[in-house]
mmCIF file of C-alpha atoms and ligand atoms in Angstrom:
data_model
loop_
_atom_site.group_PDB
_atom_site.id
_atom_site.type_symbol
_atom_site.label_atom_id
_atom_site.label_comp_id
_atom_site.label_asym_id
_atom_site.label_seq_id
_atom_site.Cartn_x
_atom_site.Cartn_y
_atom_site.Cartn_z
ATOM 1 C CA UNK A 31 -0.053 -0.001 0.049
ATOM 2 C CA UNK A 32 1.275 3.417 -0.894
ATOM 3 C CA UNK A 33 0.910 5.987 2.001
ATOM 4 C CA UNK A 34 0.147 9.504 1.143
ATOM 5 C CA UNK A 35 1.185 12.654 3.138
ATOM 6 C CA UNK A 36 4.068 11.132 4.967
ATOM 7 C CA UNK A 37 7.309 13.208 5.540
ATOM 8 C CA UNK A 38 8.632 12.054 2.144
ATOM 9 C CA UNK A 39 5.886 13.842 0.437
ATOM 10 C CA UNK A 40 6.655 17.205 2.196
ATOM 11 C CA UNK A 41 8.289 19.866 0.177
ATOM 12 C CA UNK A 42 11.686 20.911 1.454
ATOM 13 C CA UNK A 43 12.841 24.569 1.563
ATOM 14 C CA UNK A 44 15.119 24.018 -1.623
ATOM 15 C CA UNK A 45 12.185 22.558 -3.438
ATOM 16 C CA UNK A 46 9.948 25.454 -2.400
ATOM 17 C CA UNK A 47 12.424 28.082 -3.662
ATOM 18 C CA UNK A 48 12.953 26.150 -6.990
ATOM 19 C CA UNK A 49 9.213 26.264 -7.509
ATOM 20 C CA UNK A 50 9.104 29.940 -6.480
ATOM 21 C CA UNK A 51 11.721 30.727 -9.095
ATOM 22 C CA UNK A 52 10.155 28.735 -11.624
ATOM 23 C CA UNK A 53 6.940 30.393 -11.288
ATOM 24 C CA UNK A 54 8.636 33.959 -11.498
ATOM 25 C CA UNK A 55 10.612 32.910 -14.716
ATOM 26 C CA UNK A 56 7.443 31.412 -16.341
ATOM 27 C CA UNK A 57 5.502 34.554 -15.791
ATOM 28 C CA UNK A 58 8.255 36.698 -17.443
ATOM 29 C CA UNK A 59 10.643 37.732 -14.734
ATOM 30 C CA UNK A 60 13.992 36.906 -16.638
ATOM 31 C CA UNK A 61 16.235 39.680 -15.427
ATOM 32 C CA UNK A 62 18.973 37.679 -13.559
ATOM 33 C CA UNK A 63 19.652 40.569 -11.005
ATOM 34 C CA UNK A 64 15.953 40.657 -9.994
ATOM 35 C CA UNK A 65 15.731 36.759 -9.735
ATOM 36 C CA UNK A 66 19.028 36.681 -7.497
ATOM 37 C CA UNK A 67 17.277 39.643 -5.249
ATOM 38 C CA UNK A 68 14.067 37.612 -5.006
ATOM 39 C CA UNK A 69 16.014 34.357 -4.297
ATOM 40 C CA UNK A 70 18.000 36.061 -1.469
ATOM 41 C CA UNK A 71 15.017 37.870 0.244
ATOM 42 C CA UNK A 72 12.791 35.483 2.240
ATOM 43 C CA UNK A 73 9.202 36.597 1.469
ATOM 44 C CA UNK A 74 8.120 34.526 4.482
ATOM 45 C CA UNK A 75 9.563 37.221 6.978
ATOM 46 C CA UNK A 76 7.194 39.755 5.505
ATOM 47 C CA UNK A 77 4.064 37.746 6.093
ATOM 48 C CA UNK A 78 2.435 36.983 9.558
ATOM 49 C CA UNK A 79 0.642 34.122 11.049
ATOM 50 C CA UNK A 80 -0.750 31.173 9.006
ATOM 51 C CA UNK A 81 -0.292 32.952 5.749
ATOM 52 C CA UNK A 82 3.508 32.566 6.110
ATOM 53 C CA UNK A 83 3.046 28.970 5.024
ATOM 54 C CA UNK A 84 1.860 30.520 1.586
ATOM 55 C CA UNK A 85 4.931 32.968 1.206
ATOM 56 C CA UNK A 86 6.266 30.927 -1.631
ATOM 57 C CA UNK A 87 3.097 30.811 -3.653
ATOM 58 C CA UNK A 88 2.667 33.224 -6.420
ATOM 59 C CA UNK A 89 -0.314 34.876 -5.005
ATOM 60 C CA UNK A 90 -1.029 38.236 -3.014
ATOM 61 C CA UNK A 91 -1.666 37.766 0.703
ATOM 62 C CA UNK A 92 -3.444 39.894 3.352
ATOM 63 C CA UNK A 93 -1.112 41.933 5.800
ATOM 64 C CA UNK A 94 -2.105 44.310 8.610
ATOM 65 C CA UNK A 95 -4.205 47.413 8.105
ATOM 66 C CA UNK A 96 -6.545 45.579 5.315
ATOM 67 C CA UNK A 97 -3.564 45.970 2.896
ATOM 68 C CA UNK A 98 -1.852 43.163 0.716
ATOM 69 C CA UNK A 99 1.484 42.129 -0.152
ATOM 70 C CA UNK A 100 1.768 41.941 -3.807
ATOM 71 C CA UNK A 101 1.963 38.644 -5.892
ATOM 72 C CA UNK A 102 5.774 37.847 -6.274
ATOM 73 C CA UNK A 103 5.662 37.825 -9.998
ATOM 74 C CA UNK A 104 4.248 41.116 -10.086
ATOM 75 C CA UNK A 105 6.867 42.434 -7.781
ATOM 76 C CA UNK A 106 9.410 40.771 -10.163
ATOM 77 C CA UNK A 107 7.971 42.348 -13.298
ATOM 78 C CA UNK A 108 7.575 45.798 -11.839
ATOM 79 C CA UNK A 109 11.244 45.811 -10.550
ATOM 80 C CA UNK A 110 12.358 44.489 -13.829
ATOM 81 C CA UNK A 111 10.479 47.202 -15.683
ATOM 82 C CA UNK A 112 11.930 49.796 -13.273
ATOM 83 C CA UNK A 113 15.518 49.027 -14.712
ATOM 84 C CA UNK A 114 17.274 49.972 -11.441
ATOM 85 C CA UNK A 115 20.968 50.791 -11.464
ATOM 86 C CA UNK A 116 23.483 50.203 -8.687
ATOM 87 C CA UNK A 117 24.022 53.893 -8.051
ATOM 88 C CA UNK A 118 20.252 54.747 -7.990
ATOM 89 C CA UNK A 119 18.161 56.352 -5.383
ATOM 90 C CA UNK A 120 14.692 54.889 -5.467
ATOM 91 C CA UNK A 121 11.354 55.995 -3.888
ATOM 92 C CA UNK A 122 8.751 53.547 -3.230
ATOM 93 C CA UNK A 123 5.152 54.671 -2.462
ATOM 94 C CA UNK A 124 3.336 52.025 -0.582
ATOM 95 C CA UNK A 125 5.675 50.266 1.880
ATOM 96 C CA UNK A 126 3.099 47.494 2.963
ATOM 97 C CA UNK A 127 4.836 44.756 4.196
ATOM 98 C CA UNK A 128 8.215 46.081 3.067
ATOM 99 C CA UNK A 129 9.074 43.092 0.595
ATOM 100 C CA UNK A 130 9.210 45.242 -2.441
ATOM 101 C CA UNK A 131 11.502 47.604 -0.664
ATOM 102 C CA UNK A 132 13.821 44.993 0.455
ATOM 103 C CA UNK A 133 14.030 43.591 -3.146
ATOM 104 C CA UNK A 134 14.879 47.041 -4.468
ATOM 105 C CA UNK A 135 17.502 47.514 -1.616
ATOM 106 C CA UNK A 136 19.519 44.654 -3.208
ATOM 107 C CA UNK A 137 19.691 46.448 -6.477
ATOM 108 C CA UNK A 138 20.499 50.129 -5.806
ATOM 109 C CA UNK A 139 22.217 52.366 -3.430
ATOM 110 C CA UNK A 140 19.291 53.974 -1.470
ATOM 111 C CA UNK A 141 15.641 53.081 -0.957
ATOM 112 C CA UNK A 142 13.203 55.637 0.462
ATOM 113 C CA UNK A 143 9.802 54.112 1.186
ATOM 114 C CA UNK A 144 6.532 55.645 2.442
ATOM 115 C CA UNK A 145 3.319 54.323 3.686
ATOM 116 C CA UNK A 146 0.223 56.142 5.105
ATOM 117 C CA UNK A 147 -0.247 53.490 7.810
ATOM 118 C CA UNK A 148 2.339 54.091 10.765
ATOM 119 C CA UNK A 149 1.891 50.474 11.876
ATOM 120 C CA UNK A 150 3.064 49.133 8.610
ATOM 121 C CA UNK A 151 6.057 51.341 8.533
ATOM 122 C CA UNK A 152 7.035 50.364 11.941
ATOM 123 C CA UNK A 153 6.618 46.705 11.332
ATOM 124 C CA UNK A 154 8.536 46.833 8.130
ATOM 125 C CA UNK A 155 11.415 48.859 9.822
ATOM 126 C CA UNK A 156 11.772 45.884 12.187
ATOM 127 C CA UNK A 157 12.278 43.368 9.508
ATOM 128 C CA UNK A 158 14.640 45.805 7.580
ATOM 129 C CA UNK A 159 16.593 45.961 10.766
ATOM 130 C CA UNK A 160 16.768 42.348 11.564
ATOM 131 C CA UNK A 161 17.871 41.600 7.961
ATOM 132 C CA UNK A 162 20.597 44.353 8.235
ATOM 133 C CA UNK A 163 19.200 46.281 5.161
ATOM 134 C CA UNK A 164 20.646 49.540 6.201
ATOM 135 C CA UNK A 165 20.108 51.342 2.813
ATOM 136 C CA UNK A 166 16.283 51.456 3.404
ATOM 137 C CA UNK A 167 14.782 54.535 5.124
ATOM 138 C CA UNK A 168 10.904 54.152 5.911
ATOM 139 C CA UNK A 169 8.553 56.923 6.585
ATOM 140 C CA UNK A 170 4.996 57.457 7.501
ATOM 141 C CA UNK A 171 3.487 59.914 5.005
ATOM 142 C CA UNK A 172 1.092 60.615 2.223
ATOM 143 C CA UNK A 173 3.172 59.326 -0.613
ATOM 144 C CA UNK A 174 1.258 60.926 -3.379
ATOM 145 C CA UNK A 175 3.258 64.057 -2.426
ATOM 146 C CA UNK A 176 6.452 62.040 -2.713
ATOM 147 C CA UNK A 177 9.358 63.212 -0.437
ATOM 148 C CA UNK A 178 10.480 66.676 -1.395
ATOM 149 C CA UNK A 179 13.408 66.656 1.003
ATOM 150 C CA UNK A 180 14.956 63.610 -0.603
ATOM 151 C CA UNK A 181 14.105 64.198 -4.164
ATOM 152 C CA UNK A 182 14.949 64.088 -7.024
ATOM 153 C CA UNK A 183 14.831 60.297 -7.649
ATOM 154 C CA UNK A 184 16.313 58.136 -10.285
ATOM 155 C CA UNK A 185 13.394 55.705 -10.034
ATOM 156 C CA UNK A 186 9.964 55.877 -8.443
ATOM 157 C CA UNK A 187 7.945 52.665 -7.796
ATOM 158 C CA UNK A 188 4.185 53.206 -6.807
ATOM 159 C CA UNK A 189 2.513 50.132 -5.363
ATOM 160 C CA UNK A 190 -1.071 51.331 -5.026
ATOM 161 C CA UNK A 191 -3.243 52.383 -7.904
ATOM 162 C CA UNK A 192 -3.614 56.015 -8.685
ATOM 163 C CA UNK A 193 -6.349 57.866 -11.055
ATOM 164 C CA UNK A 194 -3.381 59.451 -12.724
ATOM 165 C CA UNK A 195 0.320 59.487 -12.097
ATOM 166 C CA UNK A 196 0.518 62.202 -9.109
ATOM 167 C CA UNK A 197 1.983 65.434 -10.163
ATOM 168 C CA UNK A 198 4.391 65.800 -7.393
ATOM 169 C CA UNK A 199 5.821 62.307 -8.195
ATOM 170 C CA UNK A 200 6.381 63.297 -11.704
ATOM 171 C CA UNK A 201 8.092 66.495 -10.610
ATOM 172 C CA UNK A 202 10.539 64.513 -8.331
ATOM 173 C CA UNK A 203 11.585 62.238 -11.081
ATOM 174 C CA UNK A 204 15.128 63.063 -12.341
ATOM 175 C CA UNK A 205 15.560 63.532 -16.162
ATOM 176 C CA UNK A 206 16.201 60.254 -17.605
ATOM 177 C CA UNK A 207 14.430 58.707 -14.607
ATOM 178 C CA UNK A 208 11.667 56.099 -14.678
ATOM 179 C CA UNK A 209 8.422 55.689 -12.657
ATOM 180 C CA UNK A 210 6.254 52.469 -12.543
ATOM 181 C CA UNK A 211 2.765 53.243 -11.440
ATOM 182 C CA UNK A 212 -0.589 51.273 -11.564
ATOM 183 C CA UNK A 213 -3.284 53.701 -13.007
ATOM 184 C CA UNK A 214 -6.872 53.217 -13.104
ATOM 185 C CA UNK A 215 -10.231 54.748 -12.458
ATOM 186 C CA UNK A 216 -11.585 51.751 -10.514
ATOM 187 C CA UNK A 217 -10.485 48.856 -8.433
ATOM 188 C CA UNK A 218 -10.932 46.312 -11.283
ATOM 189 C CA UNK A 219 -9.490 47.945 -14.345
ATOM 190 C CA UNK A 220 -6.028 49.234 -13.837
ATOM 191 C CA UNK A 221 -2.936 49.315 -16.100
ATOM 192 C CA UNK A 222 0.720 49.194 -15.060
ATOM 193 C CA UNK A 223 2.234 52.405 -16.666
ATOM 194 C CA UNK A 224 5.796 53.180 -17.170
ATOM 195 C CA UNK A 225 6.692 56.940 -17.322
ATOM 196 C CA UNK A 226 10.146 58.105 -18.488
ATOM 197 C CA UNK A 227 11.322 61.706 -17.932
ATOM 198 C CA UNK A 228 13.163 63.107 -21.009
ATOM 199 C CA UNK A 229 14.831 66.473 -21.468
ATOM 200 C CA UNK A 230 11.558 68.163 -22.681
ATOM 201 C CA UNK A 231 8.599 66.151 -21.325
ATOM 202 C CA UNK A 232 7.434 62.663 -20.258
ATOM 203 C CA UNK A 233 6.857 59.593 -22.348
ATOM 204 C CA UNK A 234 4.049 57.242 -21.184
ATOM 205 C CA UNK A 235 4.009 53.345 -21.883
ATOM 206 C CA UNK A 236 1.266 51.036 -21.049
ATOM 207 C CA UNK A 237 2.854 47.668 -19.878
ATOM 208 C CA UNK A 238 -0.011 45.217 -18.474
ATOM 209 C CA UNK A 239 -3.292 45.040 -16.671
ATOM 210 C CA UNK A 240 -2.769 44.681 -13.009
ATOM 211 C CA UNK A 241 -5.037 44.974 -9.643
ATOM 212 C CA UNK A 242 -3.711 46.965 -6.658
ATOM 213 C CA UNK A 243 -5.237 48.515 -3.683
ATOM 214 C CA UNK A 244 -6.064 52.245 -4.046
ATOM 215 C CA UNK A 245 -3.733 55.054 -3.328
ATOM 216 C CA UNK A 246 -5.609 56.880 -0.677
ATOM 217 C CA UNK A 247 -5.093 60.566 0.319
ATOM 218 C CA UNK A 248 -3.804 61.606 3.832
ATOM 219 C CA UNK A 249 -2.143 59.631 6.764
ATOM 220 C CA UNK A 250 -4.127 56.788 8.394
ATOM 221 C CA UNK A 251 -4.934 56.978 12.093
ATOM 222 C CA UNK A 252 -3.130 53.775 12.779
HETATM 223 N N1 SAH B 487 4.721 47.205 -1.743
HETATM 224 C C1 SAH B 487 3.982 46.583 -0.758
HETATM 225 C C2 SAH B 487 2.639 46.350 -1.050
HETATM 226 C C3 SAH B 487 1.923 47.506 -1.177
HETATM 227 S S1 SAH B 487 0.139 47.457 -0.851
HETATM 228 C C4 SAH B 487 4.638 45.234 -0.237
HETATM 229 O O1 SAH B 487 5.768 44.985 -0.965
HETATM 230 O O2 SAH B 487 4.199 44.629 0.700
HETATM 231 C C5 SAH B 487 -0.260 49.275 -1.018
HETATM 232 C C6 SAH B 487 0.240 49.977 0.053
HETATM 233 O O3 SAH B 487 0.116 51.352 -0.249
HETATM 234 C C7 SAH B 487 -0.679 49.895 1.272
HETATM 235 O O4 SAH B 487 0.143 49.553 2.422
HETATM 236 C C8 SAH B 487 -1.029 51.183 1.535
HETATM 237 O O5 SAH B 487 -1.445 51.562 3.041
HETATM 238 C C9 SAH B 487 -0.267 52.187 0.962
HETATM 239 N N2 SAH B 487 -0.838 53.447 0.500
HETATM 240 C C10 SAH B 487 -2.176 53.793 -0.088
HETATM 241 N N3 SAH B 487 -2.199 55.054 -0.249
HETATM 242 C C11 SAH B 487 -1.053 55.671 0.130
HETATM 243 C C12 SAH B 487 -0.362 56.996 0.166
HETATM 244 N N4 SAH B 487 -1.252 58.096 -0.180
HETATM 245 N N5 SAH B 487 0.671 57.171 0.662
HETATM 246 C C13 SAH B 487 1.415 56.135 1.051
HETATM 247 N N6 SAH B 487 1.097 54.978 1.142
HETATM 248 C C14 SAH B 487 -0.223 54.588 0.598
#
């Protein structure tokens, strides 16, 4: 008789990681620097409770404050589209769990990340510290205004959906810089937009349909 569910059927950490990387590649994440960063940073550290068991599945998962940690393949595709360079200073709007910021921190000189929920910023800072990710600075702020004191940025990544790319973020992008932002009028129909700032204006390219939580005005009370 063949017994099922014995210890020999359980996936090892190495197998889980292989499956994770395979899912990323099969969904179009091919940049080796991005794949290496995603192999290094353990997504399980950014997810709490019983959801941690699903950390290596290619799906978004709930985090505190009613928010979500994005699907790993979407994190990979956005990071790849951002084309981050080693000397870059990057702004992320929407810290959430901190996972996306941790991936960015592997690829550039400095990451600034902001979230409107103080609790999420606090919890993400704790994980950054425990991983020794000293090149990330996290702030509680309304990220639609960017971070004027730290601007301009080589790259800006927005991980919540705006109706239009926010004006202050466009203004805080360096000439030659790239911003990736989900844009949509509703929760269900959004497109990932790549904005490139040229000498004389902005170029807009539509990348793919996506689904993100909305960019909300103002700081939250928690
Ligand atoms: N990048 C995150 C997932 C982001 S979920 C990760 O890797 O886990 C989107 C986040 O955007 C939420 O945490 C939400 O609180 C935040 N957000 C929404 N509107 C915002 C705003 N105006 N300023 C800053 N953060 C905002």
